[in-house]
Amino acid sequence: MTIEIPVPDDWHVHLRDDDMLDAVVGYTARRFRYAMVMPNLAAPITDVADAEAYRDRIVAAAPDDAVDFRPQMTLYCSSAVDLADLRAGIESGVIRAVKYYPAGATTNSAAGGTAMADFIDLYEVLADTDTRLLVHAESTDPSVDIFAREAAFIERELIPLAARLPELGITLEHVSTKAGIAFVDDHEQAGATVTPHHLAKERSDLLADGMRPDLYCKPVINSAEDRDALVAAATSGRADFFLGTDSAPHPTTAKYGPKAKAGVFNAAYGLEVVADVFDRAGAIDNLAAFTSTNGAACYGVEPSERRLRLEKSDIDADLATTFSTANGDEVVLFGADAATRWSVTLLD
Ligand code: DOR
Ligand code: ZN
């Protein structure tokens, strides 16, 4: 079976900086066109000049055989953001979105918010300029069970915010539960990115047969029932669900220590993982909507005119399962098994 789709976009990716940026950017740039670049560097990106400088570093690090790579820059929602600077950055086209992290929820989130309602003035700039707020929806209340944290955040923070600012476009990032799908169902202003790993795995894969740091991410991969709800939404063709890989590399030294860092590196084989999920769901005809057209429409751009072919065929090759950065850090690649079932060709 062969299917051709417009070159996909990745509406949520962590490209990091320095040696890690150099090592990972090619995986994204050779497969994806638009890439919504997360701002959670060790020093969060909170002003336009830093975003522009980061974009320049990304472009300089991208390989010459990149498809038509267009990094889209985001600012990190914090009190450090100057609203005039934000507005100017949006108007000049440098800033495409703002990302809200709950403080302490995930990697480099210490500078995040403690309450969404603290940033209403910032959201008003977004609503006014037709710019989306990207939300990491995860409660940091230690009394809330780890598998209930997305639902708790939605209930306590996101539903009230959406009601207060119905004109604000919201992307619920890396939706991981039925509660997240229900939030999108109930709010016309909301859409959601879905990751390859949340579509392909459930929490027993993470925990049942030896604990798997390579599958540990935030929000954590949830129940099989939640996974099934994500697959149903993503494969439905509905316009409000689209691919955001949340590809997030961490060195094995940080993943396989006493406290695994959250993040799955899937830029290399995420597309094959998603193709597998759609194929198993009998929904391969809706793949292009999810990977290449829904997100583009949501962010107001045309789908790519260039196409990419996926051919289902057994690949008899030893595919890489790790890569190394120039400074010797090793990173595990997610999805190599799916990549043995699909060959991917970029068409002219
Ligand atoms: O698993 C995750 N890793 N989730 C996030 O929200 C951040 C990311 C990272 O930066 O490593
Ligand atoms: Zn992320």
CSV table of C-alpha atoms and ligand atoms in Angstrom, one decimal:
chain,number,residue,atom,x,y,z
A,1,MET,CA,0.0,0.0,0.0
A,2,THR,CA,1.2,3.4,-1.0
A,3,ILE,CA,-0.1,6.8,0.1
A,4,GLU,CA,1.1,10.3,-0.8
A,5,ILE,CA,0.5,13.3,1.5
A,6,PRO,CA,1.6,16.9,1.5
A,7,VAL,CA,4.9,17.3,3.4
A,8,PRO,CA,3.8,17.3,7.1
A,9,ASP,CA,4.2,20.0,9.6
A,10,ASP,CA,5.2,19.5,13.3
A,11,TRP,CA,3.2,21.9,15.4
A,12,HIS,CA,5.1,21.2,18.6
A,13,VAL,CA,8.8,20.4,18.8
A,14,HIS,CA,11.8,20.9,21.1
A,15,LEU,CA,14.9,21.6,19.1
A,16,ARG,CA,17.1,22.6,22.1
A,17,ASP,CA,20.4,24.5,21.5
A,18,ASP,CA,24.1,24.0,20.9
A,19,ASP,CA,25.3,20.5,20.3
A,20,MET,CA,21.9,19.0,20.8
A,21,LEU,CA,20.3,21.4,18.3
A,22,ASP,CA,23.0,20.5,15.8
A,23,ALA,CA,22.3,16.8,16.2
A,24,VAL,CA,18.5,16.9,16.1
A,25,VAL,CA,17.5,19.7,13.7
A,26,GLY,CA,18.1,17.6,10.6
A,27,TYR,CA,15.6,14.9,11.7
A,28,THR,CA,12.9,17.6,11.8
A,29,ALA,CA,14.1,19.6,8.8
A,30,ARG,CA,14.3,16.6,6.5
A,31,ARG,CA,10.7,15.5,7.3
A,32,PHE,CA,8.7,18.5,8.2
A,33,ARG,CA,8.0,21.9,6.8
A,34,TYR,CA,6.6,24.2,9.6
A,35,ALA,CA,7.9,23.4,13.0
A,36,MET,CA,6.4,25.2,16.1
A,37,VAL,CA,9.5,25.5,18.2
A,38,MET,CA,9.1,25.4,22.0
A,39,PRO,CA,10.7,28.1,24.0
A,40,ASN,CA,11.7,26.1,27.1
A,41,LEU,CA,15.5,26.4,26.7
A,42,ALA,CA,17.5,26.4,29.9
A,43,ALA,CA,17.0,30.2,29.8
A,44,PRO,CA,13.4,30.5,28.6
A,45,ILE,CA,12.7,32.6,25.5
A,46,THR,CA,10.7,35.5,26.8
A,47,ASP,CA,11.6,38.3,24.4
A,48,VAL,CA,11.5,38.8,20.6
A,49,ALA,CA,15.2,39.5,20.2
A,50,ASP,CA,16.0,36.1,21.9
A,51,ALA,CA,13.4,34.3,19.7
A,52,GLU,CA,14.9,35.8,16.6
A,53,ALA,CA,18.5,34.9,17.6
A,54,TYR,CA,17.3,31.4,18.4
A,55,ARG,CA,15.6,31.1,15.0
A,56,ASP,CA,18.9,32.2,13.4
A,57,ARG,CA,20.8,29.5,15.3
A,58,ILE,CA,18.2,26.9,14.2
A,59,VAL,CA,18.3,27.9,10.5
A,60,ALA,CA,22.1,28.0,10.6
A,61,ALA,CA,22.2,24.4,12.1
A,62,ALA,CA,19.7,23.0,9.6
A,63,PRO,CA,21.1,20.8,6.8
A,64,ASP,CA,21.2,21.9,3.2
A,65,ASP,CA,18.9,19.1,2.1
A,66,ALA,CA,16.1,20.3,4.4
A,67,VAL,CA,12.7,20.0,2.8
A,68,ASP,CA,11.3,23.5,3.1
A,69,PHE,CA,11.9,23.9,6.8
A,70,ARG,CA,10.2,26.9,8.5
A,71,PRO,CA,10.8,27.2,12.2
A,72,GLN,CA,8.0,29.1,13.9
A,73,MET,CA,9.0,30.8,17.1
A,74,THR,CA,7.1,31.0,20.4
A,75,LEU,CA,7.5,33.0,23.6
A,76,TYR,CA,7.4,31.5,27.0
A,77,CYS,CA,4.5,32.8,29.0
A,78,SER,CA,5.9,34.6,32.1
A,79,SER,CA,5.9,37.9,33.8
A,80,ALA,CA,9.1,38.6,32.0
A,81,VAL,CA,7.3,39.1,28.7
A,82,ASP,CA,6.8,42.7,27.7
A,83,LEU,CA,3.5,43.1,26.0
A,84,ALA,CA,4.6,45.8,23.6
A,85,ASP,CA,7.5,43.6,22.6
A,86,LEU,CA,5.1,40.6,22.2
A,87,ARG,CA,2.8,42.7,20.0
A,88,ALA,CA,5.7,44.0,17.9
A,89,GLY,CA,7.0,40.4,17.5
A,90,ILE,CA,3.7,39.1,16.3
A,91,GLU,CA,3.2,42.0,13.9
A,92,SER,CA,6.7,41.5,12.4
A,93,GLY,CA,5.9,37.8,12.0
A,94,VAL,CA,8.7,36.6,14.3
A,95,ILE,CA,6.4,35.3,17.0
A,96,ARG,CA,3.8,32.7,16.0
A,97,ALA,CA,2.4,31.7,19.5
A,98,VAL,CA,2.9,31.9,23.2
A,99,LYS,CA,3.4,28.8,25.3
A,100,TYR,CA,2.0,28.5,28.9
A,101,TYR,CA,3.8,26.0,31.2
A,102,PRO,CA,2.6,25.4,34.7
A,103,ALA,CA,5.6,26.0,36.9
A,104,GLY,CA,7.3,22.7,37.8
A,105,ALA,CA,5.2,20.5,35.5
A,106,THR,CA,8.0,19.5,33.1
A,107,THR,CA,11.5,20.1,31.7
A,108,ASN,CA,12.6,23.8,32.1
A,109,SER,CA,9.2,24.9,33.4
A,110,ALA,CA,10.4,26.5,36.6
A,111,ALA,CA,9.8,30.0,35.1
A,112,GLY,CA,6.2,29.0,34.2
A,113,GLY,CA,2.9,30.2,35.7
A,114,THR,CA,1.2,29.3,39.0
A,115,ALA,CA,-2.2,30.3,37.7
A,116,MET,CA,-3.4,30.9,34.1
A,117,ALA,CA,-5.5,33.8,35.2
A,118,ASP,CA,-2.3,35.8,36.1
A,119,PHE,CA,-1.7,36.5,32.4
A,120,ILE,CA,-5.0,37.8,31.1
A,121,ASP,CA,-3.4,41.0,29.7
A,122,LEU,CA,-1.0,38.8,27.7
A,123,TYR,CA,-3.9,36.6,26.4
A,124,GLU,CA,-5.7,39.8,25.4
A,125,VAL,CA,-2.8,40.7,23.1
A,126,LEU,CA,-3.0,37.2,21.6
A,127,ALA,CA,-6.7,37.4,21.0
A,128,ASP,CA,-6.4,40.8,19.6
A,129,THR,CA,-3.7,39.7,17.1
A,130,ASP,CA,-5.3,36.3,16.2
A,131,THR,CA,-2.4,34.5,17.8
A,132,ARG,CA,-2.9,31.2,19.6
A,133,LEU,CA,-2.1,30.3,23.2
A,134,LEU,CA,-0.4,26.9,23.4
A,135,VAL,CA,-1.1,25.2,26.7
A,136,HIS,CA,0.7,22.5,28.7
A,137,ALA,CA,-2.3,21.4,30.5
A,138,GLU,CA,-1.1,19.6,33.6
A,139,SER,CA,-1.9,20.3,37.3
A,140,THR,CA,1.1,20.6,39.6
A,141,ASP,CA,-1.0,20.0,42.7
A,142,PRO,CA,0.8,17.2,44.5
A,143,SER,CA,-2.4,15.9,45.9
A,144,VAL,CA,-3.7,15.1,42.3
A,145,ASP,CA,-2.9,11.7,41.0
A,146,ILE,CA,-0.3,11.8,38.2
A,147,PHE,CA,-2.7,10.2,35.7
A,148,ALA,CA,-5.5,12.7,36.6
A,149,ARG,CA,-3.4,15.9,36.2
A,150,GLU,CA,-4.5,16.8,32.7
A,151,ALA,CA,-8.2,16.5,33.7
A,152,ALA,CA,-7.6,18.5,36.9
A,153,PHE,CA,-5.9,21.3,35.0
A,154,ILE,CA,-8.6,21.5,32.4
A,155,GLU,CA,-11.3,21.6,35.0
A,156,ARG,CA,-9.6,24.2,37.3
A,157,GLU,CA,-7.8,26.4,34.9
A,158,LEU,CA,-8.6,25.9,31.2
A,159,ILE,CA,-12.4,25.8,31.2
A,160,PRO,CA,-12.6,29.0,33.3
A,161,LEU,CA,-10.1,30.8,31.0
A,162,ALA,CA,-11.8,29.7,27.8
A,163,ALA,CA,-15.1,31.0,29.2
A,164,ARG,CA,-13.5,34.3,30.1
A,165,LEU,CA,-11.9,34.8,26.7
A,166,PRO,CA,-14.0,33.0,24.1
A,167,GLU,CA,-12.2,34.9,21.4
A,168,LEU,CA,-8.8,33.4,22.4
A,169,GLY,CA,-7.5,30.5,20.2
A,170,ILE,CA,-6.2,27.7,22.4
A,171,THR,CA,-4.1,24.7,21.4
A,172,LEU,CA,-4.2,22.0,24.0
A,173,GLU,CA,-0.7,20.6,23.5
A,174,HIS,CA,0.0,16.9,23.6
A,175,VAL,CA,-3.5,15.9,24.6
A,176,SER,CA,-3.3,12.7,26.6
A,177,THR,CA,-6.7,11.9,27.9
A,178,LYS,CA,-10.4,11.6,27.2
A,179,ALA,CA,-10.9,14.8,29.3
A,180,GLY,CA,-8.6,16.7,26.9
A,181,ILE,CA,-10.6,15.4,23.9
A,182,ALA,CA,-13.8,16.5,25.6
A,183,PHE,CA,-12.4,20.0,26.2
A,184,VAL,CA,-11.7,20.3,22.5
A,185,ASP,CA,-15.2,18.9,21.7
A,186,ASP,CA,-16.8,21.5,23.9
A,187,HIS,CA,-14.9,24.5,22.8
A,188,GLU,CA,-14.9,25.9,19.3
A,189,GLN,CA,-11.9,28.1,20.1
A,190,ALA,CA,-9.8,25.0,21.0
A,191,GLY,CA,-7.7,22.5,19.0
A,192,ALA,CA,-5.2,20.0,20.1
A,193,THR,CA,-1.8,18.6,19.0
A,194,VAL,CA,-1.4,14.8,19.5
A,195,THR,CA,2.0,13.1,19.7
A,196,PRO,CA,3.0,9.8,18.0
A,197,HIS,CA,3.8,8.3,21.4
A,198,HIS,CA,0.5,9.1,23.0
A,199,LEU,CA,-1.2,7.6,20.0
A,200,ALA,CA,0.8,4.4,19.9
A,201,LYS,CA,1.4,3.6,23.6
A,202,GLU,CA,-0.5,3.4,26.9
A,203,ARG,CA,0.7,3.3,30.4
A,204,SER,CA,1.1,-0.5,30.6
A,205,ASP,CA,3.7,-0.1,27.9
A,206,LEU,CA,5.5,2.4,30.2
A,207,LEU,CA,5.3,0.4,33.4
A,208,ALA,CA,4.2,-3.2,33.1
A,209,ASP,CA,7.2,-5.0,31.7
A,210,GLY,CA,10.2,-3.1,33.2
A,211,MET,CA,9.9,0.6,33.7
A,212,ARG,CA,10.7,2.4,30.4
A,213,PRO,CA,12.4,5.8,30.7
A,214,ASP,CA,12.4,6.1,26.9
A,215,LEU,CA,8.6,6.3,27.1
A,216,TYR,CA,8.5,8.7,30.0
A,217,CYS,CA,7.2,12.1,29.1
A,218,LYS,CA,4.9,14.8,30.4
A,219,PRO,CA,2.0,14.6,30.4
A,220,VAL,CA,2.6,10.9,31.1
A,221,ILE,CA,1.2,8.4,28.7
A,222,ASN,CA,-2.2,7.5,30.2
A,223,SER,CA,-4.6,4.6,30.1
A,224,ALA,CA,-5.5,2.4,27.1
A,225,GLU,CA,-9.0,3.9,27.2
A,226,ASP,CA,-7.5,7.4,26.9
A,227,ARG,CA,-5.2,6.3,24.1
A,228,ASP,CA,-8.2,4.9,22.3
A,229,ALA,CA,-10.0,8.2,22.6
A,230,LEU,CA,-6.9,10.0,21.2
A,231,VAL,CA,-6.7,7.6,18.3
A,232,ALA,CA,-10.4,8.0,17.5
A,233,ALA,CA,-10.1,11.8,17.5
A,234,ALA,CA,-6.8,11.9,15.5
A,235,THR,CA,-8.0,9.4,12.9
A,236,SER,CA,-11.4,11.0,12.5
A,237,GLY,CA,-10.1,13.6,10.1
A,238,ARG,CA,-11.6,16.3,12.3
A,239,ALA,CA,-10.0,19.7,11.7
A,240,ASP,CA,-9.2,20.5,15.4
A,241,PHE,CA,-6.7,17.6,15.8
A,242,PHE,CA,-3.3,17.7,14.3
A,243,LEU,CA,0.3,16.4,14.6
A,244,GLY,CA,2.6,17.9,17.2
A,245,THR,CA,5.4,15.4,17.8
A,246,ASP,CA,6.6,16.9,21.1
A,247,SER,CA,9.9,15.4,20.1
A,248,ALA,CA,12.1,16.1,23.2
A,249,PRO,CA,15.6,14.7,23.2
A,250,HIS,CA,17.4,14.0,26.5
A,251,PRO,CA,20.8,12.3,26.8
A,252,THR,CA,20.6,8.7,28.1
A,253,THR,CA,22.6,9.9,31.1
A,254,ALA,CA,19.5,12.0,32.1
A,255,LYS,CA,17.0,9.4,31.0
A,256,TYR,CA,18.5,6.3,32.7
A,257,GLY,CA,19.5,7.9,36.1
A,258,PRO,CA,17.7,7.8,39.4
A,259,LYS,CA,15.2,10.4,38.1
A,260,ALA,CA,14.3,10.1,34.4
A,261,LYS,CA,13.8,13.3,32.5
A,262,ALA,CA,10.5,13.6,30.7
A,263,GLY,CA,10.7,13.5,26.9
A,264,VAL,CA,10.5,11.2,24.0
A,265,PHE,CA,12.7,11.8,20.9
A,266,ASN,CA,10.5,10.9,18.0
A,267,ALA,CA,11.5,13.3,15.2
A,268,ALA,CA,13.2,10.5,13.3
A,269,TYR,CA,10.5,7.9,13.1
A,270,GLY,CA,7.3,9.7,14.4
A,271,LEU,CA,5.8,9.9,11.0
A,272,GLU,CA,6.0,6.1,10.5
A,273,VAL,CA,4.6,5.6,14.0
A,274,VAL,CA,1.6,7.7,13.1
A,275,ALA,CA,1.2,6.0,9.7
A,276,ASP,CA,1.1,2.6,11.6
A,277,VAL,CA,-1.6,4.0,14.0
A,278,PHE,CA,-3.8,5.2,11.1
A,279,ASP,CA,-3.3,2.0,9.2
A,280,ARG,CA,-4.3,-0.2,12.1
A,281,ALA,CA,-7.3,2.0,12.7
A,282,GLY,CA,-8.3,1.6,9.0
A,283,ALA,CA,-8.1,5.4,8.6
A,284,ILE,CA,-5.0,5.9,6.4
A,285,ASP,CA,-7.1,8.1,4.1
A,286,ASN,CA,-7.3,10.6,6.9
A,287,LEU,CA,-3.5,10.7,7.5
A,288,ALA,CA,-2.9,13.8,5.4
A,289,ALA,CA,-5.6,15.7,7.4
A,290,PHE,CA,-3.8,15.0,10.6
A,291,THR,CA,-0.2,15.4,9.5
A,292,SER,CA,-0.4,18.1,6.8
A,293,THR,CA,-3.6,20.1,6.4
A,294,ASN,CA,-5.5,20.5,9.7
A,295,GLY,CA,-2.7,22.2,11.6
A,296,ALA,CA,-1.8,24.4,8.6
A,297,ALA,CA,-5.5,25.6,8.4
A,298,CYS,CA,-5.5,26.2,12.2
A,299,TYR,CA,-2.4,28.4,11.9
A,300,GLY,CA,-3.6,30.1,8.7
A,301,VAL,CA,-1.1,28.7,6.2
A,302,GLU,CA,-1.5,26.6,3.0
A,303,PRO,CA,-0.5,23.0,3.1
A,304,SER,CA,2.7,22.2,1.4
A,305,GLU,CA,2.6,21.7,-2.4
A,306,ARG,CA,5.4,19.2,-2.1
A,307,ARG,CA,4.4,15.7,-1.4
A,308,LEU,CA,5.8,12.8,0.5
A,309,ARG,CA,5.2,9.1,-0.2
A,310,LEU,CA,4.7,6.4,2.4
A,311,GLU,CA,4.9,2.9,1.2
A,312,LYS,CA,4.1,0.0,3.5
A,313,SER,CA,6.8,-2.6,3.0
A,314,ASP,CA,9.1,-4.6,5.2
A,315,ILE,CA,12.4,-2.9,5.4
A,316,ASP,CA,15.2,-5.4,5.9
A,317,ALA,CA,17.7,-3.0,7.4
A,318,ASP,CA,19.1,-2.3,10.8
A,319,LEU,CA,17.7,1.1,11.6
A,320,ALA,CA,19.5,3.3,14.1
A,321,THR,CA,18.0,3.2,17.5
A,322,THR,CA,20.2,5.9,19.0
A,323,PHE,CA,22.3,8.9,17.8
A,324,SER,CA,25.1,10.8,19.5
A,325,THR,CA,25.8,14.5,19.7
A,326,ALA,CA,29.2,16.0,19.0
A,327,ASN,CA,29.9,16.1,22.7
A,328,GLY,CA,29.2,12.4,23.1
A,329,ASP,CA,25.7,12.5,24.5
A,330,GLU,CA,23.6,9.5,23.3
A,331,VAL,CA,19.8,9.8,22.7
A,332,VAL,CA,17.4,7.0,22.1
A,333,LEU,CA,15.1,7.1,19.0
A,334,PHE,CA,11.5,6.3,19.5
A,335,GLY,CA,9.7,4.2,16.8
A,336,ALA,CA,12.4,2.2,15.0
A,337,ASP,CA,10.0,-0.8,14.8
A,338,ALA,CA,7.4,1.2,13.0
A,339,ALA,CA,10.1,2.5,10.7
A,340,THR,CA,10.8,-1.0,9.5
A,341,ARG,CA,7.3,-1.2,8.1
A,342,TRP,CA,7.2,2.0,6.1
A,343,SER,CA,9.5,3.5,3.6
A,344,VAL,CA,9.3,7.3,3.2
A,345,THR,CA,10.3,9.2,0.1
A,346,LEU,CA,10.2,12.9,-0.5
A,347,LEU,CA,8.8,13.6,-3.9
A,348,ASP,CA,10.0,16.5,-6.1
B,1,DOR,O1,8.0,15.2,28.1
B,1,DOR,C1,8.1,16.4,27.9
B,1,DOR,N1,9.4,16.8,27.6
B,1,DOR,N2,7.1,17.2,28.1
B,1,DOR,C2,7.3,18.5,28.1
B,1,DOR,O2,6.4,19.2,28.3
B,1,DOR,C3,8.7,19.1,27.9
B,1,DOR,C4,9.5,18.2,27.2
B,1,DOR,C5,11.0,18.6,27.2
B,1,DOR,O3,11.3,19.8,27.0
B,1,DOR,O4,11.8,17.7,27.5
B,2,ZN,ZN,6.7,19.8,24.5
